[in-house]
Coordinates of C-alpha atoms in Angstrom, one line a residue:
Chain A
M10 CA -9.7 -16.1 39.2
T11 CA -7.9 -15.3 36.1
L12 CA -6.4 -12.2 37.7
I13 CA -4.5 -14.2 40.3
A14 CA -2.5 -16.2 37.8
P15 CA -0.1 -13.4 36.6
L16 CA 0.5 -12.0 40.1
S17 CA 4.2 -11.6 40.5
R18 CA 6.1 -11.5 43.8
R19 CA 6.3 -7.7 43.8
V20 CA 2.5 -7.5 43.7
V21 CA 2.2 -10.0 46.6
V22 CA 4.8 -8.0 48.5
G23 CA 2.9 -4.9 47.6
L24 CA -0.3 -6.5 48.9
A25 CA 1.3 -7.5 52.1
A26 CA 2.6 -4.0 52.6
T27 CA -0.8 -2.6 51.8
A28 CA -2.4 -5.0 54.3
M29 CA 0.0 -3.9 57.0
L30 CA -0.6 -0.2 56.2
A31 CA -4.3 -0.8 56.2
L32 CA -4.2 -2.5 59.6
A33 CA -2.2 0.4 61.0
A34 CA -4.2 3.2 59.4
A35 CA -7.7 2.2 58.4
P36 CA -10.1 -0.7 58.1
V37 CA -9.5 -2.9 55.0
R38 CA -12.0 -2.3 52.4
A39 CA -13.3 -5.6 51.0
E40 CA -13.8 -4.2 47.5
T41 CA -10.1 -3.0 47.2
P42 CA -9.0 -4.4 43.9
C43 CA -6.2 -6.9 43.9
C44 CA -4.1 -5.3 41.2
A45 CA -3.2 -2.2 39.5
T46 CA -4.0 -1.5 35.9
G47 CA -1.0 0.5 34.8
D48 CA 0.5 -2.3 32.7
L49 CA -2.7 -3.8 31.4
G50 CA -4.3 -3.3 28.1
L51 CA -7.2 -4.4 25.9
I52 CA -7.1 -6.0 22.4
V53 CA -10.2 -5.8 20.2
E54 CA -11.3 -9.1 18.7
R55 CA -13.2 -7.6 15.8
A56 CA -15.1 -10.5 14.5
T57 CA -16.4 -11.9 17.8
G58 CA -17.3 -8.7 19.6
S59 CA -14.9 -9.4 22.4
L60 CA -11.8 -7.9 24.2
V61 CA -8.8 -9.7 25.4
V62 CA -7.4 -8.3 28.6
V63 CA -3.6 -8.4 28.5
D64 CA -0.8 -7.9 31.0
Q65 CA 2.2 -6.1 29.5
S66 CA 4.7 -7.2 32.0
E67 CA 3.7 -10.9 31.7
R68 CA 3.2 -10.5 27.9
A69 CA 0.1 -12.6 28.5
A70 CA -3.7 -12.6 28.1
I71 CA -5.4 -12.6 31.5
G72 CA -9.0 -12.7 30.5
R73 CA -11.7 -12.0 27.9
I74 CA -14.7 -9.6 28.0
E75 CA -17.5 -10.6 25.7
G76 CA -20.8 -9.2 24.3
L77 CA -19.7 -5.9 22.8
G78 CA -21.5 -6.2 19.4
D79 CA -20.0 -5.4 16.0
L80 CA -16.4 -4.4 16.7
S81 CA -15.3 -3.9 13.1
H82 CA -13.4 -0.7 13.3
A83 CA -13.7 -0.4 17.1
S84 CA -11.6 1.8 19.3
L85 CA -11.6 2.7 23.0
V86 CA -10.5 5.2 25.6
Y87 CA -9.7 4.9 29.2
S88 CA -11.0 6.6 32.4
P89 CA -8.4 8.7 34.3
D90 CA -8.0 6.0 36.9
E91 CA -7.3 3.4 34.2
R92 CA -9.9 1.1 35.5
Y93 CA -12.6 1.5 32.9
A94 CA -12.6 1.5 29.2
F95 CA -15.2 3.0 26.9
V96 CA -15.5 1.0 23.7
F97 CA -16.9 2.4 20.5
G98 CA -18.4 -0.2 18.2
R99 CA -19.3 0.0 14.6
D100 CA -23.0 -0.8 15.4
G101 CA -23.4 2.4 17.5
G102 CA -22.7 0.5 20.7
L103 CA -21.0 2.4 23.6
T104 CA -19.8 -0.1 26.2
K105 CA -18.2 0.7 29.5
V106 CA -16.0 -2.2 30.7
D107 CA -14.3 -2.8 34.0
I108 CA -10.8 -4.1 33.3
L109 CA -10.2 -5.4 36.8
A110 CA -13.5 -7.3 37.1
Q111 CA -13.3 -8.1 33.4
T112 CA -17.0 -7.3 33.0
V113 CA -19.3 -5.1 31.0
V114 CA -20.5 -2.4 33.4
K115 CA -23.0 -0.8 31.0
R116 CA -23.8 -0.8 27.3
V117 CA -26.0 1.5 25.3
V118 CA -26.6 1.5 21.5
Q119 CA -26.5 5.2 21.0
A120 CA -26.6 5.4 17.2
G121 CA -27.0 3.2 14.1
N122 CA -23.4 3.4 12.9
S123 CA -20.3 4.8 14.7
I124 CA -16.6 5.4 13.9
G125 CA -14.9 6.4 17.1
G126 CA -14.8 8.4 20.3
A127 CA -12.9 10.5 22.8
I128 CA -12.9 11.2 26.5
S129 CA -12.9 14.7 27.9
D130 CA -9.7 16.0 29.7
D131 CA -11.5 15.9 33.0
G132 CA -12.7 12.3 32.4
R133 CA -16.4 13.3 32.9
L134 CA -17.6 13.1 29.4
V135 CA -17.2 10.6 26.6
A136 CA -18.1 11.6 23.0
V137 CA -18.9 9.3 20.1
S138 CA -18.7 10.3 16.4
N139 CA -21.4 8.7 14.3
Y140 CA -22.0 8.0 10.6
E141 CA -25.7 7.4 11.1
P142 CA -27.2 9.7 12.2
G143 CA -24.3 11.9 11.4
G144 CA -23.0 13.8 14.3
V145 CA -21.5 13.6 17.8
R146 CA -23.2 12.5 21.0
V147 CA -21.8 13.1 24.4
F148 CA -22.4 10.9 27.5
D149 CA -21.7 11.1 31.2
T150 CA -18.9 8.6 32.0
D151 CA -20.5 7.4 35.2
T152 CA -24.0 6.7 33.9
L153 CA -23.7 6.7 30.1
D154 CA -26.7 9.0 30.1
M155 CA -26.6 11.3 27.1
V156 CA -25.8 14.9 28.0
A157 CA -25.4 16.5 24.5
D158 CA -26.5 15.7 21.0
I159 CA -24.6 17.5 18.2
P160 CA -26.1 16.6 14.8
T161 CA -23.9 17.5 11.9
G162 CA -25.9 16.2 8.9
S163 CA -22.7 14.5 7.7
K164 CA -20.7 11.4 8.4
T165 CA -18.5 12.6 11.3
V166 CA -14.8 11.5 11.7
G167 CA -11.6 12.5 13.4
L168 CA -13.1 13.1 16.8
V169 CA -10.5 14.1 19.5
D170 CA -10.5 15.6 22.9
A171 CA -9.0 19.0 23.4
P172 CA -8.1 20.8 26.6
G173 CA -10.9 22.7 28.3
R174 CA -13.6 20.1 28.0
R175 CA -13.6 20.5 24.3
F176 CA -14.0 18.0 21.4
V177 CA -12.9 18.6 17.8
F178 CA -14.2 16.6 14.9
S179 CA -14.6 16.8 11.1
L180 CA -17.4 16.3 8.6
W181 CA -16.7 13.9 5.8
D182 CA -19.5 15.0 3.5
A183 CA -19.5 18.7 4.3
G184 CA -15.7 19.4 4.5
E185 CA -15.9 21.2 7.9
T186 CA -14.2 20.9 11.3
W187 CA -16.2 21.7 14.4
I188 CA -15.0 22.6 17.9
A189 CA -17.5 21.8 20.6
D190 CA -16.8 23.4 24.0
L191 CA -18.7 21.6 26.8
S192 CA -17.2 23.6 29.7
G193 CA -20.4 25.5 30.2
P194 CA -24.0 24.5 30.7
M195 CA -24.7 24.4 27.0
P196 CA -22.4 23.2 24.3
K197 CA -20.7 26.0 22.3
I198 CA -20.0 25.1 18.8
T199 CA -17.4 26.8 16.5
K200 CA -17.8 25.7 12.9
L201 CA -14.9 26.0 10.5
T202 CA -16.1 25.6 6.9
G203 CA -14.3 24.9 3.6
I204 CA -11.5 22.9 5.1
G205 CA -11.2 20.6 2.0
T206 CA -12.9 17.7 0.3
N207 CA -13.7 14.6 2.4
P208 CA -11.7 14.8 5.6
Y209 CA -11.1 11.1 6.6
D210 CA -9.6 11.4 10.0
G211 CA -8.0 13.8 12.4
L212 CA -5.4 14.1 15.1
I213 CA -4.5 16.5 17.9
T214 CA -0.9 16.9 19.1
G215 CA 0.0 15.9 22.7
D216 CA 0.1 19.5 23.8
G217 CA -3.5 20.1 22.7
R218 CA -2.5 22.8 20.3
T219 CA -2.7 21.5 16.7
Y220 CA -5.5 19.6 15.1
I221 CA -4.7 18.1 11.7
A222 CA -7.3 16.6 9.4
G223 CA -6.3 14.4 6.5
L224 CA -8.2 14.9 3.2
F225 CA -9.3 12.0 1.0
G226 CA -10.8 14.1 -1.8
E227 CA -7.8 16.2 -2.5
D228 CA -4.0 16.2 -2.1
G229 CA -3.1 17.8 1.2
L230 CA -4.1 18.1 4.8
V231 CA -5.4 21.0 6.9
R232 CA -4.2 22.2 10.3
I233 CA -6.0 24.3 12.9
D234 CA -4.2 26.2 15.7
L235 CA -6.4 25.7 18.7
W236 CA -4.4 28.2 20.7
A237 CA -5.5 31.0 18.3
E238 CA -8.2 33.4 19.4
E239 CA -10.1 32.6 16.3
P240 CA -8.9 29.2 15.0
E241 CA -8.9 28.9 11.2
P242 CA -8.1 26.1 8.8
R243 CA -4.8 26.3 7.0
R244 CA -3.8 24.0 4.2
I245 CA -0.6 22.0 4.7
L246 CA 1.4 19.7 2.3
P247 CA -0.7 20.9 -0.7
H248 CA -0.5 18.8 -3.8
Y249 CA 1.8 16.2 -2.3
G250 CA 0.6 13.8 -5.1
R251 CA 2.0 16.3 -7.6
G252 CA -0.4 15.2 -10.3
R253 CA 0.5 11.5 -10.0
E254 CA -2.4 9.3 -10.3
K255 CA -3.8 8.2 -7.0
L256 CA -3.7 4.4 -6.5
P257 CA -6.9 2.7 -5.4
V258 CA -7.2 3.0 -1.6
Y259 CA -8.3 -0.3 -0.1
K260 CA -7.9 0.9 3.5
M261 CA -8.2 4.4 4.8
P262 CA -5.1 5.7 6.7
H263 CA -5.4 6.6 10.3
L264 CA -4.2 9.8 12.1
E265 CA -3.4 10.1 15.8
G266 CA -1.2 12.2 18.0
W267 CA 1.8 9.8 17.6
A268 CA 2.4 11.4 14.2
L269 CA 4.7 13.8 16.0
A270 CA 8.3 12.4 15.9
G271 CA 10.6 14.9 17.6
D272 CA 10.3 18.1 15.7
Q273 CA 8.6 16.5 12.6
F274 CA 5.2 15.2 11.8
V275 CA 5.1 11.9 9.9
L276 CA 2.0 11.5 7.9
P277 CA 0.6 8.8 5.5
A278 CA 0.2 9.9 1.9
V279 CA -3.3 8.8 0.7
G280 CA -3.2 6.7 -2.5
Q281 CA 0.6 6.7 -2.6
H282 CA 3.3 4.3 -1.4
E283 CA 5.0 6.9 0.8
V284 CA 5.0 8.7 4.1
L285 CA 5.5 12.5 4.3
W286 CA 7.7 14.3 6.8
M287 CA 6.7 17.8 7.8
D288 CA 8.5 20.3 10.0
A289 CA 6.4 20.8 13.2
R290 CA 7.3 24.5 13.4
D291 CA 6.6 25.9 9.9
F292 CA 4.5 23.0 8.6
R293 CA 6.6 22.6 5.4
E294 CA 7.5 19.3 3.8
V295 CA 11.0 18.2 4.7
A296 CA 11.2 14.8 3.2
R297 CA 9.3 11.8 1.9
T298 CA 10.1 8.1 2.3
P299 CA 9.0 5.6 -0.3
T300 CA 7.4 2.6 1.4
H301 CA 6.3 -1.0 0.8
G302 CA 2.7 0.0 0.3
Q303 CA 0.1 2.6 1.2
P304 CA 0.6 3.5 4.9
V305 CA -2.3 3.0 7.3
F306 CA -0.6 3.8 10.6
A307 CA 2.6 5.7 10.8
M308 CA 3.4 5.7 14.5
A309 CA 6.3 7.3 16.2
R310 CA 8.0 5.2 18.9
P311 CA 7.7 7.2 22.2
G312 CA 10.6 9.5 22.0
G313 CA 10.2 9.8 18.3
R314 CA 13.5 8.2 17.2
Q315 CA 11.8 5.7 14.8
V316 CA 8.5 5.4 13.1
W317 CA 6.7 2.1 12.5
V318 CA 4.5 1.8 9.5
N319 CA 1.9 -0.8 8.4
F320 CA 0.1 -1.0 5.1
A321 CA -3.2 -1.3 3.3
H322 CA -4.6 -4.5 1.8
P323 CA -3.2 -6.4 -0.1
L324 CA 0.3 -5.4 1.1
N325 CA -0.6 -5.7 4.7
D326 CA 1.7 -8.5 5.9
T327 CA 4.6 -6.1 6.4
I328 CA 5.9 -3.5 8.8
Q329 CA 8.7 -1.0 8.0
V330 CA 10.6 0.9 10.6
I331 CA 11.9 4.3 9.4
D332 CA 14.6 6.4 11.1
S333 CA 13.2 9.8 11.8
Q334 CA 16.5 11.6 11.3
S335 CA 17.7 10.0 8.0
H336 CA 14.2 9.2 6.8
E337 CA 15.6 5.8 5.7
I338 CA 14.0 2.5 6.2
V339 CA 16.1 0.7 8.8
H340 CA 14.2 -2.5 9.3
E341 CA 11.4 -4.5 7.7
L342 CA 9.3 -7.2 9.4
K343 CA 6.8 -9.7 8.0
P344 CA 4.7 -10.6 11.0
G345 CA 2.1 -12.4 8.9
P346 CA -1.2 -11.9 7.1
A347 CA -3.2 -8.7 7.8
V348 CA -1.2 -6.6 10.2
L349 CA -3.9 -4.2 11.4
H350 CA -2.5 -2.3 14.3
M351 CA 0.6 -1.6 16.5
E352 CA 0.8 -0.3 20.1
F353 CA 4.0 0.8 21.9
T354 CA 4.5 0.3 25.6
A355 CA 4.4 3.7 27.3
R356 CA 8.1 4.3 27.2
G357 CA 8.6 2.6 23.8
T358 CA 10.5 -0.5 24.8
E359 CA 8.2 -2.9 23.1
V360 CA 5.7 -2.8 20.3
W361 CA 2.7 -5.1 20.1
V362 CA 1.4 -6.0 16.7
S363 CA -2.0 -7.5 15.8
V364 CA -1.8 -10.0 13.0
R365 CA -5.5 -10.5 12.2
D366 CA -5.5 -13.5 9.9
A367 CA -3.0 -15.4 12.0
D368 CA -5.3 -14.9 15.1
R369 CA -2.2 -13.6 17.0
V370 CA -0.6 -10.6 18.6
D371 CA 3.2 -10.5 18.4
V372 CA 5.4 -8.7 20.9
Y373 CA 8.6 -7.2 19.6
D374 CA 11.5 -5.5 21.2
A375 CA 11.3 -2.0 19.7
A376 CA 15.1 -1.5 19.7
T377 CA 16.4 -4.9 18.6
F378 CA 13.3 -6.0 16.6
E379 CA 13.6 -9.4 18.4
K380 CA 10.3 -11.2 18.8
L381 CA 9.6 -11.5 22.5
G382 CA 6.3 -13.4 22.5
E383 CA 2.9 -14.2 21.1
I384 CA -0.6 -13.9 22.4
A385 CA -3.6 -15.7 20.9
A386 CA -6.5 -13.6 19.9
K387 CA -9.4 -14.0 17.5
S388 CA -9.1 -11.7 14.5
P389 CA -7.3 -9.0 16.6
S390 CA -7.4 -5.4 15.5
G391 CA -6.8 -2.5 17.8
I392 CA -4.4 -2.8 20.8
F393 CA -4.9 -0.2 23.6
F394 CA -2.6 0.1 26.6
T395 CA -4.0 1.9 29.7
A396 CA -1.2 4.6 29.5
R397 CA -3.4 6.2 26.9
A398 CA -5.5 7.4 29.8
H399 CA -3.1 10.2 30.4
K400 CA -2.5 11.4 26.9
I401 CA -4.4 14.2 25.1
G402 CA -5.9 12.9 21.9
L403 CA -5.7 9.2 22.8
Chain B
M14 CA -36.5 -13.3 -30.9
A15 CA -33.4 -15.1 -31.9
R16 CA -31.3 -12.4 -30.4
I17 CA -33.2 -12.6 -27.1
A18 CA -32.9 -16.4 -27.1
A19 CA -29.1 -16.1 -27.7
F20 CA -28.9 -13.6 -24.9
L21 CA -30.8 -15.9 -22.5
A22 CA -28.6 -18.8 -23.6
L23 CA -25.5 -16.7 -22.8
M24 CA -27.0 -15.8 -19.4
L25 CA -27.7 -19.4 -18.6
M26 CA -24.2 -20.3 -19.5
A27 CA -22.7 -17.4 -17.5
G28 CA -24.5 -18.3 -14.3
P29 CA -23.4 -21.8 -13.6
A30 CA -20.0 -21.2 -15.2
A31 CA -19.3 -18.3 -12.8
A32 CA -20.0 -20.6 -9.8
D33 CA -18.0 -23.5 -11.2
D34 CA -15.0 -21.3 -11.9
I35 CA -14.5 -20.5 -8.2
S36 CA -12.8 -23.4 -6.3
P37 CA -14.1 -24.1 -2.8
D38 CA -10.8 -22.9 -1.4
R39 CA -11.0 -19.6 -3.3
A40 CA -14.7 -19.2 -2.2
V41 CA -13.5 -19.4 1.5
R42 CA -10.9 -16.7 0.8
L43 CA -13.4 -14.5 -1.0
E44 CA -15.9 -14.8 1.8
H45 CA -13.1 -13.8 4.2
L46 CA -12.3 -10.8 2.0
V47 CA -15.9 -9.7 2.0
L48 CA -16.2 -10.0 5.8
Q49 CA -12.8 -8.5 6.8
D50 CA -11.7 -6.2 4.0
C51 CA -15.0 -5.0 2.5
G52 CA -16.0 -4.9 6.2
S53 CA -13.5 -2.2 6.9
C54 CA -15.8 0.3 5.2
H55 CA -19.1 -1.5 4.9
G56 CA -19.1 -3.2 8.4
L57 CA -18.7 -6.8 9.4
T58 CA -22.5 -7.1 9.4
R59 CA -22.6 -5.2 6.1
K60 CA -24.8 -2.5 7.6
G61 CA -22.5 0.2 6.2
G62 CA -19.9 2.7 7.5
L63 CA -18.0 5.0 5.4
G64 CA -19.3 2.8 2.6
S65 CA -23.0 2.1 1.9
P66 CA -24.9 -0.8 3.5
L67 CA -24.5 -4.1 1.6
T68 CA -27.1 -6.2 3.2
R69 CA -29.5 -8.2 1.0
E70 CA -32.2 -5.8 1.9
A71 CA -30.1 -2.7 1.1
L72 CA -29.1 -4.1 -2.3
G73 CA -32.8 -4.9 -3.0
G74 CA -32.3 -7.5 -5.7
A75 CA -29.9 -5.4 -7.8
D76 CA -28.4 -6.9 -11.0
P77 CA -25.4 -8.9 -9.9
H78 CA -23.5 -7.8 -13.0
A79 CA -24.1 -4.1 -12.0
I80 CA -22.7 -4.8 -8.5
A81 CA -19.8 -6.7 -10.0
G82 CA -19.1 -3.7 -12.2
I83 CA -19.0 -1.4 -9.2
I84 CA -16.6 -3.8 -7.4
L85 CA -14.3 -4.0 -10.4
D86 CA -14.3 -0.3 -11.3
G87 CA -15.2 1.5 -8.1
L88 CA -17.4 4.6 -7.8
P89 CA -15.5 7.7 -8.8
G90 CA -16.0 10.6 -6.5
T91 CA -16.5 8.2 -3.5
A92 CA -14.1 6.2 -1.4
M93 CA -15.0 3.0 -3.2
P94 CA -11.9 1.8 -5.0
P95 CA -11.7 -0.3 -8.2
W96 CA -10.9 -3.9 -7.2
R97 CA -9.9 -4.9 -10.8
P98 CA -6.2 -5.0 -9.9
L99 CA -7.0 -7.6 -7.2
L100 CA -10.0 -9.6 -8.5
T101 CA -11.1 -11.3 -11.7
E102 CA -14.5 -10.6 -13.3
T103 CA -15.6 -14.1 -12.2
E104 CA -14.6 -13.4 -8.6
A105 CA -16.4 -10.0 -8.6
L106 CA -19.5 -11.7 -9.9
W107 CA -19.2 -14.4 -7.2
I108 CA -19.0 -11.6 -4.5
A109 CA -22.0 -9.9 -6.1
N110 CA -24.1 -13.0 -5.9
Y111 CA -22.8 -13.7 -2.4
L112 CA -24.0 -10.3 -1.2
L113 CA -27.4 -10.8 -2.9
E114 CA -27.9 -14.3 -1.5
E115 CA -26.0 -14.7 1.8
P116 CA -27.6 -13.1 4.9
A117 CA -25.1 -11.0 6.8
K118 CA -23.5 -12.7 9.8

C-alpha cells in the first residue's frame, strides 16, 4: 500500500467529502482511485528498465514500476486524464503504465530500435519514432493496437504532436520533415524535403504553430510555420558557428517546447560552448551566451524568466542558470556526476534534477537555488511530471 | 621473415601490455563509460541507436586496433566524435577489446 503513505490530511478530508457526496448522490464505486495524479511524476531508471513514481508535494518516491526493457534514452507522454503513461524505450518497447496502480498495463515491442514518441491532441493515438525500421508507427492508446505504419526509410527523430490529430517528425538520413495528418480515415502525409543535413531533434511551440528542427550536419536550424496553407522549411540562425571548428559532440542536444522563454527562443549550439537567443517574431539572433560546456537541455523556467542549462559529457556535472533578459549567467550549480535531465514543477517553483552517477534526483527551489530534497533512484535520466499531459509538444 | 617475426613480437608485447596498463579502478570507469556514455548513441545493450550496433556479433571479430582508431579519431561525416581528447590509446584499445570480448548486458 505504498500509495497510502504519502496521503496528507487534505486528501483524507477530500476523501471524506467525496464519500459524503457519494452517499448523497450515487453509489460508491469500489474502483474509485484513492488519489489524484496531478502532482505525481515518473523518473526513468535507465539502466534497470524501471520507473520511480514520485509525489511532487511530498518530494518523495511512492513506488517503482519494473519490467520496461532497455530504457537508455527513454521518454514518455501522459494520457489526458494523467493516469496512464506511454513509455518509449530504446529497444522498440512501447509500454502503457498505470500510475495509480503502479503497474504495467500493456507492453508491445513495436520496432527494433526507437527514439521517442508523442500523444495526439485528443489523446486517442500514440506515435513512436523508430531508427530501425526507420519511420513512425501509430497506436491506439486504449489497446496499443497499431493503427498506422509510416515507413520513412530513414532514422526518424524529433517527433511531436501538432493540433488536429497531426504528428510532425524529421528524417536524420534524408534531411526531410514530414507532417502526418491522422484526422481522417487514412493518414495524409506532407513531405518537406531539403530541410538540411542530419536533423537531430525537433520541437513544437506550445501554441502548436512553429516546428523547429536542429541540424547536426550544418550550422543552423530550420523552422516550419504549421499555420501556413503550404508549410515550407525556412533556415534560421544560419552559420552560427561562423567558421569556427565544431568541437566533438559527445552528447546530442535536445529540443523541446520549453525553448521559448518569453519572446525569445533559447537554443543549444551544436559543437559549441554556448546557447543562442533568437527573437520569436522575426527569428533573428539577438544574443548568445558562452556556457560551461556544450548545452544538452536549455529549458526555460515556466514563465520564461530564467533558463536552466545542462551539459554534455565530460562537463556534465554542472548546471548554469541564465537570465533571459540580460542573457547573463546568474547562478551555477554542481549537483554531481552526470546531470542528465531537469524538470520544472508546472508553475516553475521547483526544478528536479537527475544526477545519474550519484543515483539521485535533487530538488531545488527554482528562485533561491536552495536544495530542498533528494530522492534515491538508480541511474536516473528523464523526469516527467504529469502536467505535461496538457501541453502541446510534451 | 625477420620483419614478420619482429611484428609478431611487437604484437605480443602490445597485447598484455595494454591490459596491464589499465588499473582495475580505471577498468570499472571505462566499463561505465561504455555502458552509459557510448550507450547514449549505441544503446545500453549496444544494439545501436543513432550510432551503429556494437555487439560482439555486429563487430564480427574486427581488428581491435581498427576499432580503437575509430574511437580515437571518430568517423567524419557521422555523429561519431573523436574521443582522443578524453581517452588514451591504451584506453581506446581496452574498450575495443572489451566490445569484442564482453557480451552486452
